[in-house]
Short mmCIF file of C-alpha atoms in Angstrom, two decimals:
data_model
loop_
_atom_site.label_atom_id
_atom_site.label_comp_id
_atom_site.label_asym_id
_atom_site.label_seq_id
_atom_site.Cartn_x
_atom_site.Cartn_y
_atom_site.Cartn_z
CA UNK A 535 8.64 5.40 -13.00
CA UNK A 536 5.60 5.21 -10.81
CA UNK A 537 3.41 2.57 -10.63
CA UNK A 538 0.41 4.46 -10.15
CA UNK A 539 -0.98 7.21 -11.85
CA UNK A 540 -3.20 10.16 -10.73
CA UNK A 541 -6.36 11.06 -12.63
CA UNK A 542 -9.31 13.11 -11.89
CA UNK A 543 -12.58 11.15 -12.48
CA UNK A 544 -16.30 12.04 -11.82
CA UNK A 545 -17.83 9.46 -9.58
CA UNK A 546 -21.94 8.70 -10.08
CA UNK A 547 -24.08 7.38 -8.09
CA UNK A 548 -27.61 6.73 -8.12
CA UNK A 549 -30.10 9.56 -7.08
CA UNK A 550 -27.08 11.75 -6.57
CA UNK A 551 -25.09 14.51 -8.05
CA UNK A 552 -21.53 13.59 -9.71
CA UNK A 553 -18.61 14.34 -7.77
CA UNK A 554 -15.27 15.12 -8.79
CA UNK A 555 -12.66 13.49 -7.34
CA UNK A 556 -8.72 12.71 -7.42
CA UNK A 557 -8.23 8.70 -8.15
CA UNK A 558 -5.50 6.03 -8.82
CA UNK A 559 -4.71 4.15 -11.64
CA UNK A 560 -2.31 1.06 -12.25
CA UNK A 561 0.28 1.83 -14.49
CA UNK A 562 0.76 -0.19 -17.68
CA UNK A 563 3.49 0.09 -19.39
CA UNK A 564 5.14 -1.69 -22.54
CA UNK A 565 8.72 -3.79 -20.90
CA UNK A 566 11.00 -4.82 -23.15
CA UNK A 567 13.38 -7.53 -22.33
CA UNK A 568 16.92 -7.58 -23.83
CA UNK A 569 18.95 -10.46 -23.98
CA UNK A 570 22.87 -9.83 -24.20
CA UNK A 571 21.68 -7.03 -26.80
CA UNK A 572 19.03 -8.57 -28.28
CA UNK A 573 15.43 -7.72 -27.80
CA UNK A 574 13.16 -11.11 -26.85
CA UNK A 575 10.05 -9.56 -25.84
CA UNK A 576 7.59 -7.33 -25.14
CA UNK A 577 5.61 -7.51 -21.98
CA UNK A 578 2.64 -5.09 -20.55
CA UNK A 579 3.62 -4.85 -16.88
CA UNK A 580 2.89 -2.35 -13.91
CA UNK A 581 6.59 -0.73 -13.70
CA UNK A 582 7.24 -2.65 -10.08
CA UNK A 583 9.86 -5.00 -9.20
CA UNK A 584 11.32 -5.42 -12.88
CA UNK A 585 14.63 -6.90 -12.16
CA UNK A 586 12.21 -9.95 -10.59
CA UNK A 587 10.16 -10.10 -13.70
CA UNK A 588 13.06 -9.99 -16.01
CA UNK A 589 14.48 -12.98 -14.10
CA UNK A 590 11.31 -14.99 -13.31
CA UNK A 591 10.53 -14.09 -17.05
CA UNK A 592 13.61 -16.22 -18.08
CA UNK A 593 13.26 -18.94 -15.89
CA UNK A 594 9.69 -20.19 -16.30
CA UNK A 595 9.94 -19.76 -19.80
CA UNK A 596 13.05 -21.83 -19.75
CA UNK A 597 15.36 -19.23 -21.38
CA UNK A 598 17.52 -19.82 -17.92
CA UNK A 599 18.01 -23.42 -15.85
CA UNK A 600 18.91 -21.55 -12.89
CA UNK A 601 19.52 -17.62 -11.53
CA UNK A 602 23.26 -18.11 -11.48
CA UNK A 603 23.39 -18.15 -15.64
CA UNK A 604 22.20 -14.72 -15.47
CA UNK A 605 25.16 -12.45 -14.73
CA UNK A 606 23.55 -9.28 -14.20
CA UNK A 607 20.36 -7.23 -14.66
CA UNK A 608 19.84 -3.30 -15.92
CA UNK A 609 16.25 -1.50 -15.55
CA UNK A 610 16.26 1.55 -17.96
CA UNK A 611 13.41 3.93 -18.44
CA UNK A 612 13.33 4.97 -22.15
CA UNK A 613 11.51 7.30 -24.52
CA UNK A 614 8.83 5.59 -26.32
CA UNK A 615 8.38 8.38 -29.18
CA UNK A 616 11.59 6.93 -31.11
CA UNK A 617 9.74 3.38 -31.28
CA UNK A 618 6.74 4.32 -32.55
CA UNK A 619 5.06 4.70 -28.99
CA UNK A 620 2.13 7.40 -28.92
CA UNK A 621 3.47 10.43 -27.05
CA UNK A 622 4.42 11.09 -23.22
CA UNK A 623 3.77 6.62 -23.40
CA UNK A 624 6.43 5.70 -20.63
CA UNK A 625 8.75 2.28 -21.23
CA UNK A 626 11.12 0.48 -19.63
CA UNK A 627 13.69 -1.46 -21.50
CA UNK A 628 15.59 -4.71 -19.05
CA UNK A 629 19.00 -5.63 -20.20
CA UNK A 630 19.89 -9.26 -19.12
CA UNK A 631 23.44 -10.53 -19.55
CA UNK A 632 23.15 -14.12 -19.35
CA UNK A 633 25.47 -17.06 -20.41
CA UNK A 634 26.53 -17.99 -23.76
CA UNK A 635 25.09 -21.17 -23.69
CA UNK A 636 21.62 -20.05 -22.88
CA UNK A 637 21.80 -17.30 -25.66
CA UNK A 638 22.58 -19.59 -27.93
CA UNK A 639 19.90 -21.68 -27.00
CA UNK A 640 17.36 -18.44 -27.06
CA UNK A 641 18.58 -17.81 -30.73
CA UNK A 642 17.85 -20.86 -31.74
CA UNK A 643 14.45 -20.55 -30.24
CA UNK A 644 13.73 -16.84 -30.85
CA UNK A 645 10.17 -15.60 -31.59
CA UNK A 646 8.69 -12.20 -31.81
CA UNK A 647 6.27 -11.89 -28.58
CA UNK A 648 3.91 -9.02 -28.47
CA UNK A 649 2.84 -9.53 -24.70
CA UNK A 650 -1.05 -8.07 -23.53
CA UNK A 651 -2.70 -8.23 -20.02
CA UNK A 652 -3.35 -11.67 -19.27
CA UNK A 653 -2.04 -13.08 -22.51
CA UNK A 654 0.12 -16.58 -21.89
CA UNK A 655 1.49 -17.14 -25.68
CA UNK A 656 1.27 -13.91 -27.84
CA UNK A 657 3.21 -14.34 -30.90
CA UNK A 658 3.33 -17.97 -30.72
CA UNK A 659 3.49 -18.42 -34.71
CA UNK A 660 2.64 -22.29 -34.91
CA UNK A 661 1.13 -25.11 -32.99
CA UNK A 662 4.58 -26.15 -32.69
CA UNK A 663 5.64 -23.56 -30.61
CA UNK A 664 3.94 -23.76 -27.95
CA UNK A 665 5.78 -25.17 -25.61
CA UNK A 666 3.43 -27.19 -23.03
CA UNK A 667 6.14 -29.71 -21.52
CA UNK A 668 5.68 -29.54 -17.73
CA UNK A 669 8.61 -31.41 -16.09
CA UNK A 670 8.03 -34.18 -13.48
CA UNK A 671 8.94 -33.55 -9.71
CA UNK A 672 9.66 -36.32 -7.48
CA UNK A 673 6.71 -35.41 -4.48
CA UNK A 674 7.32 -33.49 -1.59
CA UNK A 675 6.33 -35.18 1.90
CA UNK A 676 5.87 -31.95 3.42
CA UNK A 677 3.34 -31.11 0.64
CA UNK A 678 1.15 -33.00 2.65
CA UNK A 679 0.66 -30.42 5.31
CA UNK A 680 -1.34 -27.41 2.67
CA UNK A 681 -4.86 -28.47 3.54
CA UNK A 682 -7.85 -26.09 3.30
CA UNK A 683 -7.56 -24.79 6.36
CA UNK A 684 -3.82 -23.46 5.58
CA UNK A 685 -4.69 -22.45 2.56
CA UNK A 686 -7.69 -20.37 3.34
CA UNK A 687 -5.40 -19.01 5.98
CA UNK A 688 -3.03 -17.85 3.50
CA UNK A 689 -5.71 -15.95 1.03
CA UNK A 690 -7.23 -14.31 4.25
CA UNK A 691 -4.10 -12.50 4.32
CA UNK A 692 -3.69 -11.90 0.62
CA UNK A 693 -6.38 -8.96 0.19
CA UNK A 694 -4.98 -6.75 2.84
CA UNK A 695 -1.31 -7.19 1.62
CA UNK A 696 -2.22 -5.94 -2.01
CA UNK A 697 -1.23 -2.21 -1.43
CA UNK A 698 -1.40 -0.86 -5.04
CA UNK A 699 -4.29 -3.04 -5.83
CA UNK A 700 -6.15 -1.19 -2.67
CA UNK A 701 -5.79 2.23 -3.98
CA UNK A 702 -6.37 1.26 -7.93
CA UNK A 703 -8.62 -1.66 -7.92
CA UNK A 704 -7.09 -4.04 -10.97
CA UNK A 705 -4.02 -5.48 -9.64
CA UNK A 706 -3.31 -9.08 -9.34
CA UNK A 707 -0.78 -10.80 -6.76
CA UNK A 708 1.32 -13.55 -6.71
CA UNK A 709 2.60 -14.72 -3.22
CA UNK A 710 4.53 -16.85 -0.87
CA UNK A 711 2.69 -18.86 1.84
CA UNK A 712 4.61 -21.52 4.28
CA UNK A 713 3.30 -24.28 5.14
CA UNK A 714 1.71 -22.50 8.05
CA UNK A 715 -0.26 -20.29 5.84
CA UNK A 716 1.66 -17.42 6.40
CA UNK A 717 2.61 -14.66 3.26
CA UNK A 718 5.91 -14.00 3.43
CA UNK A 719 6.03 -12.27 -0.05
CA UNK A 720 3.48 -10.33 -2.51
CA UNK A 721 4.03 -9.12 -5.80
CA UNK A 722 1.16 -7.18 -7.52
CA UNK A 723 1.30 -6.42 -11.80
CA UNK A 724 -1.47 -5.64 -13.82
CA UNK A 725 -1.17 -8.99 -15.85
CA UNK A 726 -1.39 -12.37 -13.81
CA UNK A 727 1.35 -14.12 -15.69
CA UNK A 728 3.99 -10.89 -14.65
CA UNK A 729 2.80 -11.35 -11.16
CA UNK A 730 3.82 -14.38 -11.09
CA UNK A 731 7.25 -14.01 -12.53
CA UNK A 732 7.77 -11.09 -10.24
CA UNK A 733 7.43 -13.91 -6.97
CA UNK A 734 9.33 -16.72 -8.87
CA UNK A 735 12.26 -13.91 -9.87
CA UNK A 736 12.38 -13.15 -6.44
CA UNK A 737 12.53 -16.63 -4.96
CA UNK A 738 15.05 -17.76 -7.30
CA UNK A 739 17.51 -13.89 -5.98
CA UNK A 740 16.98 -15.28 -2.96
CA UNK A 741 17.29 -18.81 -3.66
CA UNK A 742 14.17 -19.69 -1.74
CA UNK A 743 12.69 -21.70 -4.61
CA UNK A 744 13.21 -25.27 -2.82
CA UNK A 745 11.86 -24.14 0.52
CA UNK A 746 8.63 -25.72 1.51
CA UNK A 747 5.90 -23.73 1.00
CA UNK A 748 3.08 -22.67 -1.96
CA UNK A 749 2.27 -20.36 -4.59
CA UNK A 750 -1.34 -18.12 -3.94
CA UNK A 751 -2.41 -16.29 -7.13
CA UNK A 752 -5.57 -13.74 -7.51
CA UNK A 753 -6.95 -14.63 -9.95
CA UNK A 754 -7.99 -18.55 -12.16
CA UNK A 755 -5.33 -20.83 -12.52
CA UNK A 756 -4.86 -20.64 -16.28
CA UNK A 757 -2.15 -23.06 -18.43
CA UNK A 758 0.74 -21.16 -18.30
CA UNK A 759 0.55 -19.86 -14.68
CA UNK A 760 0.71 -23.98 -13.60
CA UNK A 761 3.42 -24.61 -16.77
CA UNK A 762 5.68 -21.58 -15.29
CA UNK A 763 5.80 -22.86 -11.36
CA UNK A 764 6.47 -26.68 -12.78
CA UNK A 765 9.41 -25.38 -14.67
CA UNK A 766 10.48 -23.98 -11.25
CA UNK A 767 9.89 -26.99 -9.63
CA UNK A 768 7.10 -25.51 -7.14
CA UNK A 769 5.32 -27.98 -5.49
CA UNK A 770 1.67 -26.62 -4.73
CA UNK A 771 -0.23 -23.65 -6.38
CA UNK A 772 -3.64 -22.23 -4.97
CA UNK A 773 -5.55 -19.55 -7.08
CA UNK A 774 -9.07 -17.89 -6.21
CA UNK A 775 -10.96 -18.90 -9.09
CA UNK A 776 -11.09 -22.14 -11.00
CA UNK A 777 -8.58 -23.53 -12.98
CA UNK A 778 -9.11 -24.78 -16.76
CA UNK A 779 -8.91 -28.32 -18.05
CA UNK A 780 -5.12 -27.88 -19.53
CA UNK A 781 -3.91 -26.53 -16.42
CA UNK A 782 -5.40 -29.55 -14.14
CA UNK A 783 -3.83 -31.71 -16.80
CA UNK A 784 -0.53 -29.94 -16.66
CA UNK A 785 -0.66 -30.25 -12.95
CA UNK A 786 -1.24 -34.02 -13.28
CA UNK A 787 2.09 -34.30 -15.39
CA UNK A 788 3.98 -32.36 -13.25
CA UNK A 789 2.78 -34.17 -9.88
CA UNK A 790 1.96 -30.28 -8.59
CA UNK A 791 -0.56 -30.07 -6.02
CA UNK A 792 -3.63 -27.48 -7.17
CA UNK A 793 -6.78 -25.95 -5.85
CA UNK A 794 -9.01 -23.16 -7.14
CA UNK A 795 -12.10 -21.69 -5.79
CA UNK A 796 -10.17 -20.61 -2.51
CA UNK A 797 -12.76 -18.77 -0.88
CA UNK A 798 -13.80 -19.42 2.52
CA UNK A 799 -15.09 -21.49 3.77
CA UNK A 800 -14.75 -23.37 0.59
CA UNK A 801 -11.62 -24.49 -1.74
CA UNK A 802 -11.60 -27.32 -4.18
CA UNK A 803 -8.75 -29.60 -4.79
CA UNK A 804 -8.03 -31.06 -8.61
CA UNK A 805 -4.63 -32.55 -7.77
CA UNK A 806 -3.46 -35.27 -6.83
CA UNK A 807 -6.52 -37.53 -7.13
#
């Protein structure tokens, strides 16, 4: 299933004649995630790097402790038309098989989620649901090393590495910087939230989550983007526009480094103070 999709638009511009023209579009399409058979949730992703998003999915949102209770992943395209989908809408179903102890523990805590671009907690059906526990991490001495200058270093490189946001213009990314301020990874989705579960799934595959190093995000650095890399235990997260109140909070509790408004030559740091 592609992640883009061709259109033909007609461009304006001022004091000049339209112009058709071939263009690009992200792809959007409805993700469910099944766990050992039964449905979870329903996310709005760009149809990239599922198996990632499936995993990082269930592991920031605590369905998983760690990679190894997930026993195996399956991507399926399906047709939407016997859901209710509008016709020729595309889907993609994930099939998780994870262990019994963590099903157990997702029946027990089962919702319905109807997930949306940028949404953090669709179908959240009480205040008591919303789970806002951010875990304590002991600090990290070689946290002390992401200054400014290495994280400006790291979103120079950002922009250039987003290859499906440079051809359709409405991407975000979520990626991997050492502690020299060098990308080593870059995952792009439509919604910020599956960006970011598309990196952490990957770390965790590759079991790169404890390696020093930082989280860069494209876009503000929302509640549940900080509450996601705590549960993961990462130690410093940099996003280009400002965070809100609950997520400088959240970083407080978790002892997570955090800046926002990371563009050069400026970047602000909310955590620790």
């Amino acid at each position: 299933m592609p992640a883009l999709v061709p259109v033909q638009v007609e461009e304006a511009v001022l004091a000049r004649p339209p112009v058709r023209r071939a263009d690009l579009l992200a792809a959007e399409v409805p993700v469910a995630l099944v766990f050992n058979g039964i449905g979870h949730a329903v996310m709005m992703a760009t149809p990239l790097d599922l198996a990632d998003f499936a995993l990082g999915f269930a592991l920031s949102e605590g369905l998983l402790d760690e990679a190894a209770q997930c026993y195996g992943i399956d991507v399926h395209a399906i047709d939407g038309a016997p859901a209710g989908l509008p016709p020729g809408t595309d889907a993609v179903e994930v099939r998780l098989e994870i262990a019994t102890g963590c099903f157990e523990r997702l029946k027990q805590r089962r919702r319905s989620l109807a997930g949306r671009t940028g949404c953090g907690v669709c179908g959240v059906e009480s205040l008591a649901a919303l789970d806002l526990a951010t875990p304590g991490r002991p600090p990290r001495d070689w946290a002390a090393a992401i200054d400014l200058p290495v994280v400006l270093r790291a979103f120079d490189q950002l922009a250039p590495r987003q290859a499906l946001n440079a051809q359709a213009g409405t991407l975000h990314a979520a990626a991997w910087a050492g502690l020299d301020g060098t990308l080593t990874d870059v995952l792009e989705d439509v919604g910020r939230h599956n960006a970011l579960d598309k990196l952490l799934g990957r770390l965790a595959r590759q079991r790169r989550l404890a390696e020093p190093g930082f989280v860069l995000l494209s876009s503000r650095g929302s509640h549940e983007l900080v509450r996601k890399c705590a549960r993961l235990g990462v130690a410093a997260l940099a996003t280009i526009s400002a965070p809100t109140a609950l997520a400088v909070q959240l970083a407080e509790q978790s002892g997570m480094q955090l800046w926002g408004m990371c563009r050069a030559p400026r970047g602000v740091r909310y955590t620790p103070r």
